[in-house]
XYZ file of C-alpha atoms in Angstrom:
745
model
C -12.201 -9.601 12.772
C -13.653 -9.909 9.266
C -16.942 -8.325 10.284
C -15.116 -5.337 11.801
C -13.646 -4.262 8.440
C -14.983 -0.988 7.024
C -13.689 -0.460 3.464
C -14.987 3.125 3.502
C -12.345 4.239 6.026
C -9.930 6.580 4.240
C -12.142 7.329 1.232
C -12.918 10.933 2.227
C -11.024 13.980 3.443
C -9.524 13.579 6.912
C -12.074 14.199 9.655
C -10.660 13.431 13.087
C -11.169 14.923 16.563
C -8.929 17.888 17.315
C -5.610 16.442 18.474
C -4.329 17.102 21.968
C -0.855 17.036 23.475
C 2.086 16.011 21.312
C -0.072 15.177 18.306
C -1.373 18.751 18.200
C 2.137 20.006 17.397
C 2.693 17.823 14.323
C 2.348 19.416 10.906
C 0.706 17.763 7.904
C 2.156 18.853 4.559
C 0.609 16.135 2.389
C -3.002 15.674 1.263
C -5.325 15.132 4.186
C -7.135 12.128 2.731
C -6.525 8.386 2.763
C -7.089 8.001 -1.004
C -8.477 4.513 -0.471
C -11.526 3.066 -2.243
C -14.279 0.764 -0.967
C -14.286 -1.544 -3.978
C -14.211 -5.316 -4.090
C -10.743 -6.823 -3.683
C -9.175 -10.205 -3.029
C -6.149 -10.600 -0.718
C -3.099 -9.627 -2.774
C -5.128 -10.502 -5.859
C -4.884 -9.260 -9.411
C -8.265 -7.525 -9.637
C -10.134 -4.771 -7.830
C -13.509 -3.397 -8.909
C -15.308 -0.249 -7.838
C -17.640 2.534 -8.904
C -15.848 4.870 -11.320
C -16.207 8.641 -11.204
C -12.765 9.443 -12.599
C -11.726 11.157 -9.372
C -8.145 11.188 -8.122
C -6.293 8.896 -7.587
C -8.284 5.648 -7.429
C -11.058 6.563 -9.874
C -13.576 6.425 -7.026
C -14.914 9.314 -5.019
C -15.013 13.088 -5.158
C -11.612 14.695 -5.324
C -9.425 16.290 -7.931
C -5.658 15.953 -7.987
C -4.104 17.223 -4.789
C -0.580 17.289 -3.429
C -0.997 19.241 -0.185
C -3.654 20.419 2.238
C -7.354 19.571 2.231
C -8.440 17.945 -1.057
C -10.910 19.795 -3.257
C -13.971 18.014 -4.623
C -14.619 17.580 -8.334
C -18.273 16.701 -7.750
C -21.044 17.578 -5.313
C -21.545 13.975 -4.266
C -20.267 10.473 -4.958
C -21.223 9.420 -8.464
C -20.319 6.860 -11.107
C -20.377 6.421 -14.868
C -19.832 2.695 -14.473
C -17.600 0.230 -12.686
C -13.920 -0.278 -13.475
C -11.078 -2.604 -12.500
C -7.456 -2.367 -11.285
C -7.801 0.580 -8.910
C -5.019 2.080 -6.867
C -5.097 1.778 -3.072
C -4.188 4.880 -1.134
C -1.477 6.254 -3.407
C -0.775 9.825 -4.396
C 0.623 11.107 -7.663
C 2.420 8.154 -9.246
C 1.838 9.251 -12.866
C 0.308 6.020 -14.157
C -3.307 5.110 -13.543
C -5.436 2.018 -14.059
C -9.276 1.812 -13.989
C -9.523 -0.352 -17.089
C -12.597 -2.087 -18.605
C -15.545 0.068 -17.555
C -18.834 -1.818 -17.268
C -21.975 0.352 -17.279
C -25.542 -0.861 -16.736
C -27.915 1.532 -18.524
C -31.516 2.215 -19.434
C -30.462 5.186 -21.582
C -29.291 5.305 -25.202
C -25.666 4.443 -25.924
C -24.795 8.002 -26.880
C -25.164 9.017 -23.205
C -22.341 6.637 -22.202
C -19.957 8.472 -19.906
C -22.698 10.311 -18.051
C -22.295 9.917 -14.294
C -25.167 9.194 -11.942
C -25.334 9.796 -8.173
C -24.858 6.715 -6.015
C -27.261 5.642 -3.292
C -27.139 2.970 -0.591
C -23.459 2.175 -0.953
C -22.355 -0.881 0.987
C -19.013 -2.642 1.105
C -17.289 -5.504 2.829
C -14.133 -7.441 2.131
C -14.559 -8.801 -1.404
C -17.884 -7.085 -2.143
C -19.148 -3.645 -3.188
C -22.694 -2.513 -4.025
C -24.505 0.724 -4.840
C -27.688 1.843 -6.538
C -27.338 4.194 -9.472
C -29.693 7.148 -9.720
C -31.289 5.272 -12.616
C -32.605 2.690 -10.159
C -30.189 -0.077 -11.151
C -28.788 -1.960 -8.159
C -25.158 -2.805 -8.878
C -23.167 -5.453 -7.019
C -19.582 -6.506 -7.657
C -17.359 -9.224 -6.300
C -13.937 -10.392 -7.440
C -11.765 -13.454 -7.365
C -8.020 -13.521 -7.809
C -8.197 -12.996 -11.598
C -11.897 -12.445 -12.209
C -14.664 -9.942 -11.529
C -18.360 -10.785 -11.365
C -20.996 -8.045 -11.654
C -24.684 -8.466 -10.852
C -27.108 -5.775 -11.979
C -30.740 -5.734 -10.896
C -32.802 -3.646 -13.316
C -36.149 -1.904 -13.140
C -38.699 -2.889 -15.744
C -37.534 -1.633 -19.121
C -37.940 -2.648 -22.741
C -34.334 -1.905 -23.674
C -31.970 -2.348 -20.751
C -28.322 -2.771 -21.573
C -24.888 -3.576 -20.207
C -22.063 -1.705 -21.942
C -18.421 -2.781 -21.708
C -16.035 0.036 -22.620
C -12.598 -1.394 -23.419
C -11.119 1.987 -24.336
C -11.628 3.583 -20.913
C -8.724 3.934 -18.530
C -7.126 6.386 -16.162
C -8.748 9.362 -14.469
C -10.905 12.329 -15.386
C -8.174 14.838 -14.558
C -5.636 16.661 -16.707
C -3.114 14.187 -18.127
C -4.840 11.351 -16.256
C -6.339 9.480 -19.166
C -4.856 6.218 -20.390
C -5.013 5.741 -24.157
C -4.617 2.186 -25.481
C -2.009 1.655 -28.167
C -3.689 -1.263 -29.956
C -6.859 -3.243 -29.465
C -8.770 -6.262 -30.691
C -12.392 -7.009 -29.735
C -14.461 -10.003 -30.835
C -18.098 -10.902 -30.201
C -18.412 -14.697 -30.294
C -22.158 -14.991 -29.616
C -24.296 -16.614 -26.930
C -23.378 -13.917 -24.407
C -19.643 -14.428 -24.961
C -16.969 -11.972 -26.092
C -13.283 -11.327 -25.722
C -10.680 -8.725 -26.422
C -7.195 -7.400 -25.814
C -6.137 -3.807 -25.305
C -2.507 -2.765 -25.039
C -2.382 -0.299 -22.149
C 0.834 1.237 -20.828
C 2.658 -1.206 -23.089
C 0.954 -4.247 -21.525
C -1.570 -6.499 -23.333
C -4.593 -6.758 -21.031
C -6.947 -9.485 -22.217
C -10.510 -10.189 -21.136
C -12.994 -12.975 -21.624
C -16.565 -11.790 -20.984
C -19.646 -13.882 -20.319
C -23.061 -12.278 -19.798
C -25.988 -14.221 -18.416
C -28.745 -12.571 -20.452
C -30.926 -15.115 -22.318
C -32.646 -13.585 -25.290
C -30.551 -10.410 -25.300
C -28.783 -9.105 -28.375
C -25.050 -8.486 -28.310
C -23.194 -6.063 -30.549
C -19.958 -4.202 -30.959
C -19.901 -0.415 -30.876
C -17.473 2.311 -31.863
C -17.671 6.047 -31.200
C -20.952 5.384 -29.337
C -22.553 3.935 -32.458
C -23.698 0.327 -32.830
C -22.090 -1.850 -35.471
C -24.994 -3.933 -36.716
C -23.890 -7.436 -37.660
C -20.267 -6.761 -36.820
C -18.375 -9.374 -34.841
C -14.833 -8.003 -34.774
C -12.993 -4.716 -34.222
C -9.255 -4.240 -34.770
C -7.219 -1.134 -34.041
C -3.589 -1.422 -35.068
C -2.525 2.057 -34.034
C -4.366 4.379 -31.628
C -3.305 7.891 -30.666
C -4.809 10.553 -28.440
C -6.040 12.334 -31.541
C -7.613 9.230 -33.105
C -9.095 7.490 -30.063
C -12.841 6.995 -30.172
C -14.527 4.879 -27.477
C -15.220 1.256 -28.386
C -16.434 -1.929 -26.823
C -19.298 -4.393 -26.399
C -23.017 -4.045 -25.710
C -25.611 -6.500 -24.462
C -29.220 -5.334 -24.743
C -32.729 -6.626 -24.079
C -35.939 -6.232 -22.065
C -36.074 -6.651 -18.294
C -38.863 -7.108 -15.839
C -38.714 -5.317 -12.492
C -36.139 -6.988 -10.233
C -34.518 -9.045 -12.983
C -30.791 -9.573 -12.478
C -28.127 -9.860 -15.150
C -24.720 -11.323 -14.318
C -21.514 -10.241 -16.057
C -18.431 -12.416 -15.592
C -14.988 -11.190 -16.680
C -11.765 -13.160 -16.663
C -8.504 -11.229 -16.969
C -5.063 -12.182 -18.200
C -1.869 -10.512 -19.342
C -1.173 -13.478 -21.634
C -4.087 -13.559 -24.007
C -7.802 -14.229 -24.276
C -7.512 -18.000 -23.971
C -5.798 -17.695 -20.610
C -8.380 -15.082 -19.546
C -11.106 -17.630 -20.386
C -9.321 -20.367 -18.463
C -8.961 -18.061 -15.454
C -12.672 -17.284 -15.558
C -13.772 -20.902 -15.797
C -11.369 -22.046 -13.094
C -12.709 -19.525 -10.570
C -16.347 -19.375 -11.646
C -16.911 -22.976 -12.625
C -19.675 -23.988 -14.987
C -22.639 -22.703 -12.956
C -25.195 -20.450 -14.618
C -24.698 -17.944 -11.792
C -21.245 -17.524 -10.261
C -21.717 -14.375 -8.179
C -22.557 -15.883 -4.821
C -19.951 -18.606 -5.155
C -17.105 -16.216 -6.028
C -18.184 -13.866 -3.262
C -18.128 -16.685 -0.730
C -14.716 -17.912 -1.895
C -13.201 -14.443 -1.652
C -14.776 -13.827 1.731
C -13.230 -17.091 2.938
C -9.819 -15.950 1.651
C -10.210 -12.665 3.495
C -11.279 -14.476 6.675
C -8.143 -16.602 6.460
C -5.834 -13.657 5.838
C -7.128 -11.183 8.420
C -7.470 -14.059 10.875
C -3.696 -14.375 10.933
C -3.609 -11.543 13.458
C -6.008 -11.677 16.404
C -6.492 -9.080 19.133
C -8.383 -9.162 22.398
C -9.814 -6.178 24.214
C -10.228 -2.683 22.859
C -13.353 -0.705 22.089
C -15.478 -1.525 19.034
C -14.073 1.574 17.321
C -10.459 0.576 17.962
C -11.121 -2.943 16.738
C -12.760 -1.564 13.598
C -9.761 0.633 12.805
C -7.367 -2.246 13.472
C -9.290 -4.735 11.315
C -9.554 -2.231 8.473
C -5.854 -1.426 8.730
C -5.033 -5.112 8.427
C -7.384 -5.338 5.438
C -5.774 -2.343 3.723
C -2.354 -3.900 4.376
C -3.276 -6.977 2.342
C -4.651 -5.408 -0.853
C -1.266 -4.710 -2.472
C 1.041 -5.859 -3.994
C -1.124 -7.314 -6.755
C -0.086 -10.813 -7.771
C -0.882 -12.303 -11.171
C 0.903 -15.631 -11.062
C 1.913 -17.089 -14.429
C 0.778 -13.867 -16.112
C 3.924 -11.877 -16.785
C 3.817 -10.417 -20.288
C 7.551 -9.725 -20.057
C 8.893 -13.258 -19.585
C 7.380 -16.451 -20.988
C 7.823 -18.889 -18.115
C 5.440 -19.668 -15.283
C 5.942 -18.304 -11.805
C 4.938 -15.441 -9.531
C 4.472 -11.984 -11.021
C 3.740 -8.969 -8.818
C 2.674 -6.115 -11.053
C 1.564 -3.408 -8.601
C 4.297 -2.804 -6.048
C 3.650 0.820 -5.290
C 4.693 2.607 -3.332
C 7.708 0.558 -2.274
C 9.433 3.561 -0.703
C 6.622 3.458 1.877
C 5.749 -0.235 2.125
C 9.282 -1.609 2.513
C 9.445 -0.396 6.122
C 6.149 -1.785 7.404
C 4.027 -3.690 4.912
C 6.665 -6.028 3.487
C 7.700 -7.162 6.999
C 4.008 -7.776 7.736
C 3.709 -9.949 4.628
C 6.834 -11.827 5.664
C 5.296 -12.537 9.070
C 1.751 -13.577 8.153
C 2.005 -14.409 4.424
C 5.548 -15.810 4.163
C 4.796 -17.729 0.990
C 3.602 -14.599 -0.764
C 6.556 -12.625 0.588
C 8.893 -15.175 -1.004
C 6.923 -14.975 -4.246
C 7.293 -11.198 -4.260
C 11.062 -11.427 -3.914
C 11.264 -14.024 -6.665
C 9.243 -11.694 -8.881
C 11.486 -8.719 -8.082
C 14.592 -10.746 -8.881
C 13.047 -11.693 -12.209
C 12.288 -8.026 -12.924
C 15.939 -7.272 -12.199
C 17.020 -10.003 -14.619
C 14.713 -8.763 -17.357
C 15.019 -4.996 -16.944
C 18.433 -4.460 -15.405
C 17.659 -3.245 -11.900
C 15.468 -3.841 -8.885
C 12.392 -1.623 -9.031
C 11.729 1.102 -6.473
C 8.052 0.838 -7.372
C 6.628 -1.429 -10.031
C 3.507 -0.965 -12.154
C 1.669 -2.932 -14.818
C 4.099 -1.480 -17.345
C 7.662 -2.155 -18.376
C 10.142 0.220 -16.789
C 11.679 -0.767 -13.447
C 13.480 2.582 -13.187
C 10.281 4.649 -13.186
C 10.470 5.734 -9.528
C 14.222 5.933 -9.081
C 14.086 9.507 -7.751
C 12.118 8.469 -4.677
C 14.737 6.146 -3.206
C 17.499 3.679 -4.008
C 18.052 -0.049 -3.492
C 15.021 -0.831 -1.317
C 14.535 -4.465 -2.312
C 17.782 -5.273 -0.507
C 16.131 -4.807 2.891
C 13.405 -7.373 2.211
C 15.928 -9.786 0.695
C 18.216 -9.484 3.717
C 15.335 -10.218 6.094
C 14.131 -13.135 3.981
C 17.579 -14.695 3.979
C 18.004 -14.285 7.727
C 14.575 -15.831 8.311
C 14.946 -18.602 5.756
C 11.882 -17.462 3.796
C 11.186 -18.534 0.266
C 12.979 -20.954 -1.996
C 15.337 -18.545 -3.710
C 18.675 -19.237 -5.326
C 20.570 -17.014 -2.906
C 23.843 -17.000 -4.779
C 21.977 -15.739 -7.830
C 20.061 -13.245 -5.686
C 23.347 -11.951 -4.278
C 24.652 -11.355 -7.793
C 21.703 -9.060 -8.477
C 21.842 -7.373 -5.082
C 25.494 -6.494 -5.544
C 25.059 -5.433 -9.175
C 22.048 -3.245 -8.431
C 24.070 -1.177 -5.957
C 25.905 0.502 -8.836
C 22.899 1.488 -10.906
C 21.164 4.876 -11.047
C 22.415 7.002 -8.145
C 24.537 4.055 -7.039
C 27.246 4.778 -9.587
C 27.957 8.211 -8.105
C 27.844 6.766 -4.600
C 30.338 4.079 -5.582
C 32.742 6.664 -7.009
C 32.326 9.513 -4.509
C 30.893 7.983 -1.329
C 28.044 10.487 -1.289
C 25.182 11.332 -3.601
C 22.391 13.888 -3.705
C 19.512 13.803 -2.887
C 21.304 13.001 0.349
C 18.668 10.503 1.445
C 19.924 8.238 -1.345
C 23.291 8.150 0.409
C 21.523 6.644 3.417
C 19.552 4.243 1.193
C 22.651 2.983 -0.541
C 24.806 2.669 2.561
C 21.982 0.697 4.186
C 21.633 -1.534 1.128
C 25.389 -2.213 1.211
C 24.975 -3.299 4.827
C 22.038 -5.570 3.965
C 23.885 -7.100 1.032
C 26.985 -7.626 3.160
C 24.966 -9.702 5.612
C 23.770 -12.001 2.839
C 27.288 -12.271 1.378
C 28.811 -13.142 4.753
C 26.138 -15.765 5.412
C 27.014 -17.301 2.025
C 30.703 -17.389 3.087
C 31.842 -14.736 0.622
C 33.835 -12.840 3.232
C 35.857 -10.855 0.698
C 32.746 -9.387 -0.899
C 31.207 -8.834 2.532
C 34.248 -6.848 3.687
C 34.131 -4.658 0.579
C 30.422 -4.033 1.053
C 30.891 -3.233 4.751
C 33.442 -0.568 3.896
C 30.901 1.288 1.774
C 28.131 0.677 4.287
C 30.126 2.868 6.682
C 29.918 5.802 4.275
C 26.550 6.795 5.767
C 28.608 9.250 7.813
C 29.204 11.320 4.668
C 25.531 12.256 4.688
C 25.697 14.032 8.057
C 27.028 17.414 9.103
C 28.921 16.891 12.384
C 28.415 20.559 13.258
C 24.625 20.122 13.452
C 24.159 16.398 13.928
C 21.664 16.506 11.053
C 21.831 15.566 7.407
C 23.658 17.917 5.113
C 21.658 20.404 3.075
C 20.226 18.778 -0.009
C 17.066 18.276 -1.993
C 14.566 15.764 -0.660
C 11.696 13.715 -2.015
C 9.002 15.086 0.309
C 9.852 16.443 3.733
C 13.153 18.051 4.638
C 16.415 17.140 6.283
C 14.847 16.894 9.746
C 12.354 14.309 8.521
C 15.108 12.133 7.113
C 17.660 12.756 9.876
C 15.998 10.406 12.353
C 15.380 7.379 10.203
C 16.711 4.145 11.644
C 20.111 3.248 10.208
C 22.255 0.163 10.531
C 24.652 2.033 12.817
C 22.455 3.970 15.191
C 25.195 3.951 17.819
C 27.403 5.863 15.401
C 24.499 8.078 14.383
C 23.872 9.068 18.006
C 27.573 9.779 18.458
C 27.401 12.198 15.484
C 24.597 14.023 17.312
C 26.746 14.371 20.433
C 25.540 11.400 22.479
C 22.338 10.185 24.053
C 21.245 13.388 25.734
C 21.878 15.558 22.684
C 20.115 13.065 20.424
C 17.078 12.877 22.707
C 16.943 16.668 22.875
C 16.910 16.851 19.080
C 14.177 14.227 18.894
C 12.116 16.064 21.515
C 12.338 19.206 19.402
C 11.413 17.283 16.270
C 8.343 15.763 17.927
C 7.198 19.118 19.254
C 7.577 18.441 22.956
C 6.477 21.649 24.698
C 5.662 23.394 21.396
C 2.349 25.172 20.772
C -0.473 23.704 18.679
C -0.016 24.105 14.927
C -2.619 25.052 12.345
C -2.867 22.527 9.507
C -2.957 23.630 5.854
C -6.450 24.090 4.435
C -7.644 24.060 0.835
C -5.190 25.429 -1.691
C -2.598 26.496 0.905
C -0.344 29.212 -0.436
C 3.417 28.973 -0.441
C 3.764 31.257 2.573
C 1.692 28.855 4.672
C 3.597 25.838 3.412
C 7.003 27.461 3.899
C 6.099 28.378 7.477
C 5.040 24.802 8.132
C 8.205 23.305 6.700
C 10.245 25.787 8.759
C 8.917 24.126 11.918
C 11.198 21.160 11.142
C 8.534 19.031 12.735
C 7.418 15.419 12.668
C 4.743 15.050 10.009
C 2.816 12.539 12.025
C 1.389 9.735 9.942
C 0.277 12.212 7.293
C 3.464 11.316 5.440
C 5.787 8.334 5.516
C 9.434 9.491 5.248
C 9.764 9.718 9.044
C 7.348 6.947 10.071
C 10.072 5.013 11.894
C 11.474 8.077 13.697
C 9.491 7.518 16.951
C 11.458 4.324 17.531
C 14.802 6.123 17.243
C 14.414 6.921 20.928
C 15.001 3.219 21.646
C 18.591 3.530 20.498
C 19.233 6.312 23.009
C 17.800 4.265 25.866
C 14.452 6.073 26.000
C 11.681 3.654 24.993
C 9.380 5.682 27.263
C 9.588 8.549 24.782
C 8.724 6.155 21.952
C 5.673 5.067 23.938
C 4.423 8.636 24.238
C 4.806 9.470 20.541
C 3.301 6.211 19.287
C 0.431 6.453 21.765
C -0.327 9.997 20.559
C -0.374 8.848 16.939
C -2.630 5.853 17.595
C -5.002 7.996 19.655
C -5.327 11.111 17.507
C -4.397 10.208 13.941
C -6.706 7.297 13.142
C -10.447 6.941 13.425
C -13.597 5.366 12.089
C -15.591 6.672 9.148
C -14.533 7.770 5.661
C -12.278 10.518 7.075
C -10.452 8.193 9.457
C -6.949 8.328 7.938
C -4.485 11.229 8.387
C -2.968 10.928 4.923
C -2.486 8.673 1.916
C -2.517 5.007 2.876
C 0.169 4.402 0.236
C -0.666 0.818 -0.732
C -0.963 -0.250 2.887
C 2.266 1.307 4.148
C 0.377 3.544 6.587
C -2.106 0.864 7.640
C 0.720 -1.607 8.277
C 2.307 0.977 10.577
C -0.930 1.041 12.554
C -1.030 -2.755 12.772
C 2.531 -3.030 14.084
C 2.188 -0.084 16.471
C -1.027 -1.550 17.905
C 0.791 -4.827 18.538
C 3.576 -3.012 20.408
C 6.140 -3.948 17.774
C 8.022 -2.214 14.992
C 10.052 -4.033 12.307
C 13.475 -2.658 11.481
C 13.493 -3.723 7.849
C 16.695 -5.405 6.725
C 18.018 -6.142 10.225
C 15.930 -9.144 11.351
C 14.892 -7.003 14.307
C 11.735 -5.825 16.070
C 11.554 -3.000 18.583
C 9.156 -3.456 21.501
C 6.688 -0.915 22.865
C 3.444 -0.830 24.851
C 0.658 -2.376 22.728
C -2.829 -0.952 22.219
C -4.578 -4.241 22.989
C -4.547 -6.433 26.046
C -3.523 -9.501 24.086
C -2.652 -10.241 20.481
C -1.686 -13.323 18.499
C 0.283 -13.243 15.257
C -0.015 -16.482 13.296
C 3.301 -16.710 11.492
C 4.257 -19.364 9.011
C 5.933 -21.357 11.792
C 3.819 -20.850 14.880
C 1.944 -18.372 17.035
C 3.605 -15.322 18.500
C 1.596 -13.955 21.417
C 1.949 -10.475 22.881
C 0.220 -10.537 26.269
C 0.097 -7.883 28.932
C -0.544 -7.374 32.601
C -1.691 -4.005 33.855
C -3.171 -3.027 30.491
C -5.752 -0.282 30.809
C -8.571 0.124 28.299
C -9.588 3.573 27.121
C -12.539 4.911 29.123
C -15.891 5.146 27.360
C -17.992 8.278 27.781
C -21.744 8.343 28.448
C -22.380 8.737 24.707
C -20.429 5.555 23.951
C -17.296 7.222 22.540
C -13.780 6.137 23.427
C -11.915 8.773 25.410
C -8.216 9.530 25.134
C -6.341 7.623 27.846
C -2.879 8.614 29.087
C -0.006 6.582 27.645
C 1.211 3.369 29.165
C 4.804 2.223 29.465
C 6.522 -1.158 29.497
C 7.887 -1.671 33.009
C 9.272 -5.185 32.513
C 9.169 -7.954 29.926
C 9.578 -11.690 29.575
C 10.186 -13.585 26.355
C 9.137 -17.221 26.512
C 9.256 -17.018 30.297
C 12.735 -15.506 30.531
C 13.394 -11.895 31.621
C 13.895 -9.530 28.695
C 15.820 -6.419 29.659
C 16.197 -5.172 26.092
C 13.444 -3.287 24.271
C 13.876 -5.440 21.188
C 13.638 -8.998 19.946
C 14.930 -10.651 16.802
C 12.752 -11.279 13.805
C 13.598 -14.949 14.209
C 12.039 -14.852 17.688
C 8.772 -13.557 16.274
C 8.650 -15.853 13.262
C 9.404 -18.952 15.340
C 6.457 -18.271 17.638
C 6.436 -17.786 21.389
C 5.131 -15.466 24.049
C 6.172 -11.918 24.856
C 4.727 -10.834 28.202
C 4.768 -7.117 28.918
C 4.023 -5.606 32.311
C 2.546 -2.162 31.733
C 2.178 0.805 34.009
C 1.266 4.497 34.028
C 4.844 5.663 34.710
C 8.148 4.901 32.951
C 10.657 2.547 34.500
C 14.267 1.794 33.721
C 13.294 -1.007 31.339
C 15.079 -0.836 27.991
C 17.406 1.982 29.077
C 20.615 -0.003 29.482
C 20.650 -2.576 26.654
C 20.283 -0.935 23.269
C 19.175 -2.434 19.957
C 22.168 -3.698 17.971
C 24.140 -1.435 15.646
C 26.849 -2.353 13.180
C 29.433 -0.616 15.376
C 27.863 -1.963 18.605
C 26.329 -5.318 17.630
C 25.397 -6.273 21.202
C 23.892 -2.899 22.117
C 25.878 -2.790 25.340
C 27.326 0.695 25.210
C 25.635 3.869 26.405
C 26.754 6.896 24.476
C 28.307 9.933 26.161
């Protein structure tokens, strides 16, 4: 699996075969690019490192800021002015940007710093990135959990240099630059230096070691060397006063000579940054190969927790890369929180939670349960320190930064963790914060009026009340649980019974159709609002474009007429956008898992591919890639309900190594996609689950509990080319129909 990963997937504008069938009717309103980067990463680690061009939004690549349609390039080709750290992974416009500590190998004078050179011979694998600058310098980077190691191989030159720019951060777009508030830099001699820059209100410290015997080292400011200087202090920096500053190491090189740069990072000072570096790099003269091997071993362990059998090489490559992308974020920096003094887990890049809570967090809970528990402990601590659970958290104080996107999302992961017995949390204390958080931000209006706009927040909050009620009832606080249940039922206030859809409102991306088919805690009641099974299925069929003509996707700079016409379709946005990513599984609740199979099969077939243009939209910190992983396994997590919906998988057999055992999804009758004479996978017709057995016993329902999956076992699915009656009678549980026994008129 490790060797199938291609970190370049998603780094360029979407380039997929022309969709056929259902998928051809879906409309893509968001940027048609994955916004990933191919840089070196460690599983859920603190550090990433990649070539830096300043492009949007990761700092790598070609494109300027884009919010819809085909992205426009900033440059003619991929280029770099150096190599930075702390990149985003697949996000869109989230206002804050990283890309700190730019390291630039040069054979030019210092005053050309910032010039970008074309890149040649780029290569990447899990934990490793390399490229050759147009100057002839071969640049390799690997990372550990809290360190980065660079290796630069120079041509012969009498004055080669490695420049560390501590003032650089952000992106080369309007309002994209990060300006440090304060800084301290110290050159301690013998290839050693350290410094701290306060960025976005956070003190980021580095300890730098350069393996360059005989080289000089100096400080520089405003691209001018400070001869004999050993210390720089900036007590107050503003946009108008910022001048670049940093460190320089300089000396002669012979052709093929390599120089190694080792950087330890910490959010708690230079001494801890040094300790982090020495712990991961050891005392060897050269640490590059050792760190690379350690990180590769970590990646092998992590991606090895899901195994698949069968499938074409292309399908396996997309699956392996999706699993890889799913395990880059959140970024953990244990014992590094600058906001509280005690040791413990600290997750500082939890963006974009409004996407990852549905798919990626359940994946972490399944295959990295320890880390999932650490994340929840970190989120509880954020709530203690800052007053509310974050909707998306960044390396900056301010847990309310993304409150417009959604409300009370952490409650879903906490409810699942409690039901599964994950982590070592003080659940009574967690419940205090869960209940208190429900009345913050939009929650106060919901508490007073039973409805809030944007109307999607009404659904968020009602769902969070339901999740919190489950925890309260399990802790024997039945009075609180009853009160929470009463407000959980207020989801009905969000819907217009005359249309069966959400009421008119504003929405964060998408429209009311996109949010009307999300999976709620009372899907039986939701279907009743729509007029029953048949009416609900008819609405879903319209939403998914069944029988509709092919649509034309937005191009570059689409005008408002084009966008308005697209939104007026009221159509599924495919996997180009995440607000309706769970909608295909809504069919399950109306007794039509065969319809789910057709939609999911169309998405897997036509919306993902190999190569840089292989993603249909922003990966959003692994939220999209986690969807692909689950869909390929024939499973979908219903976050917050300890529930998985079952569908036809894309592989003949798969094994999920959970924290407690192995859960196997095996099939009979599985049909591989045909391969054409030129070696390309062809589009097969969909397959359907005709019958199922769980641990040898017949399974008539199209769902299993999360506890079933986490405990390990075997789910055997008999597949066929035509639908059967399987999954039509027994529905997934709803709060008003907990046993899923009732069909709806």
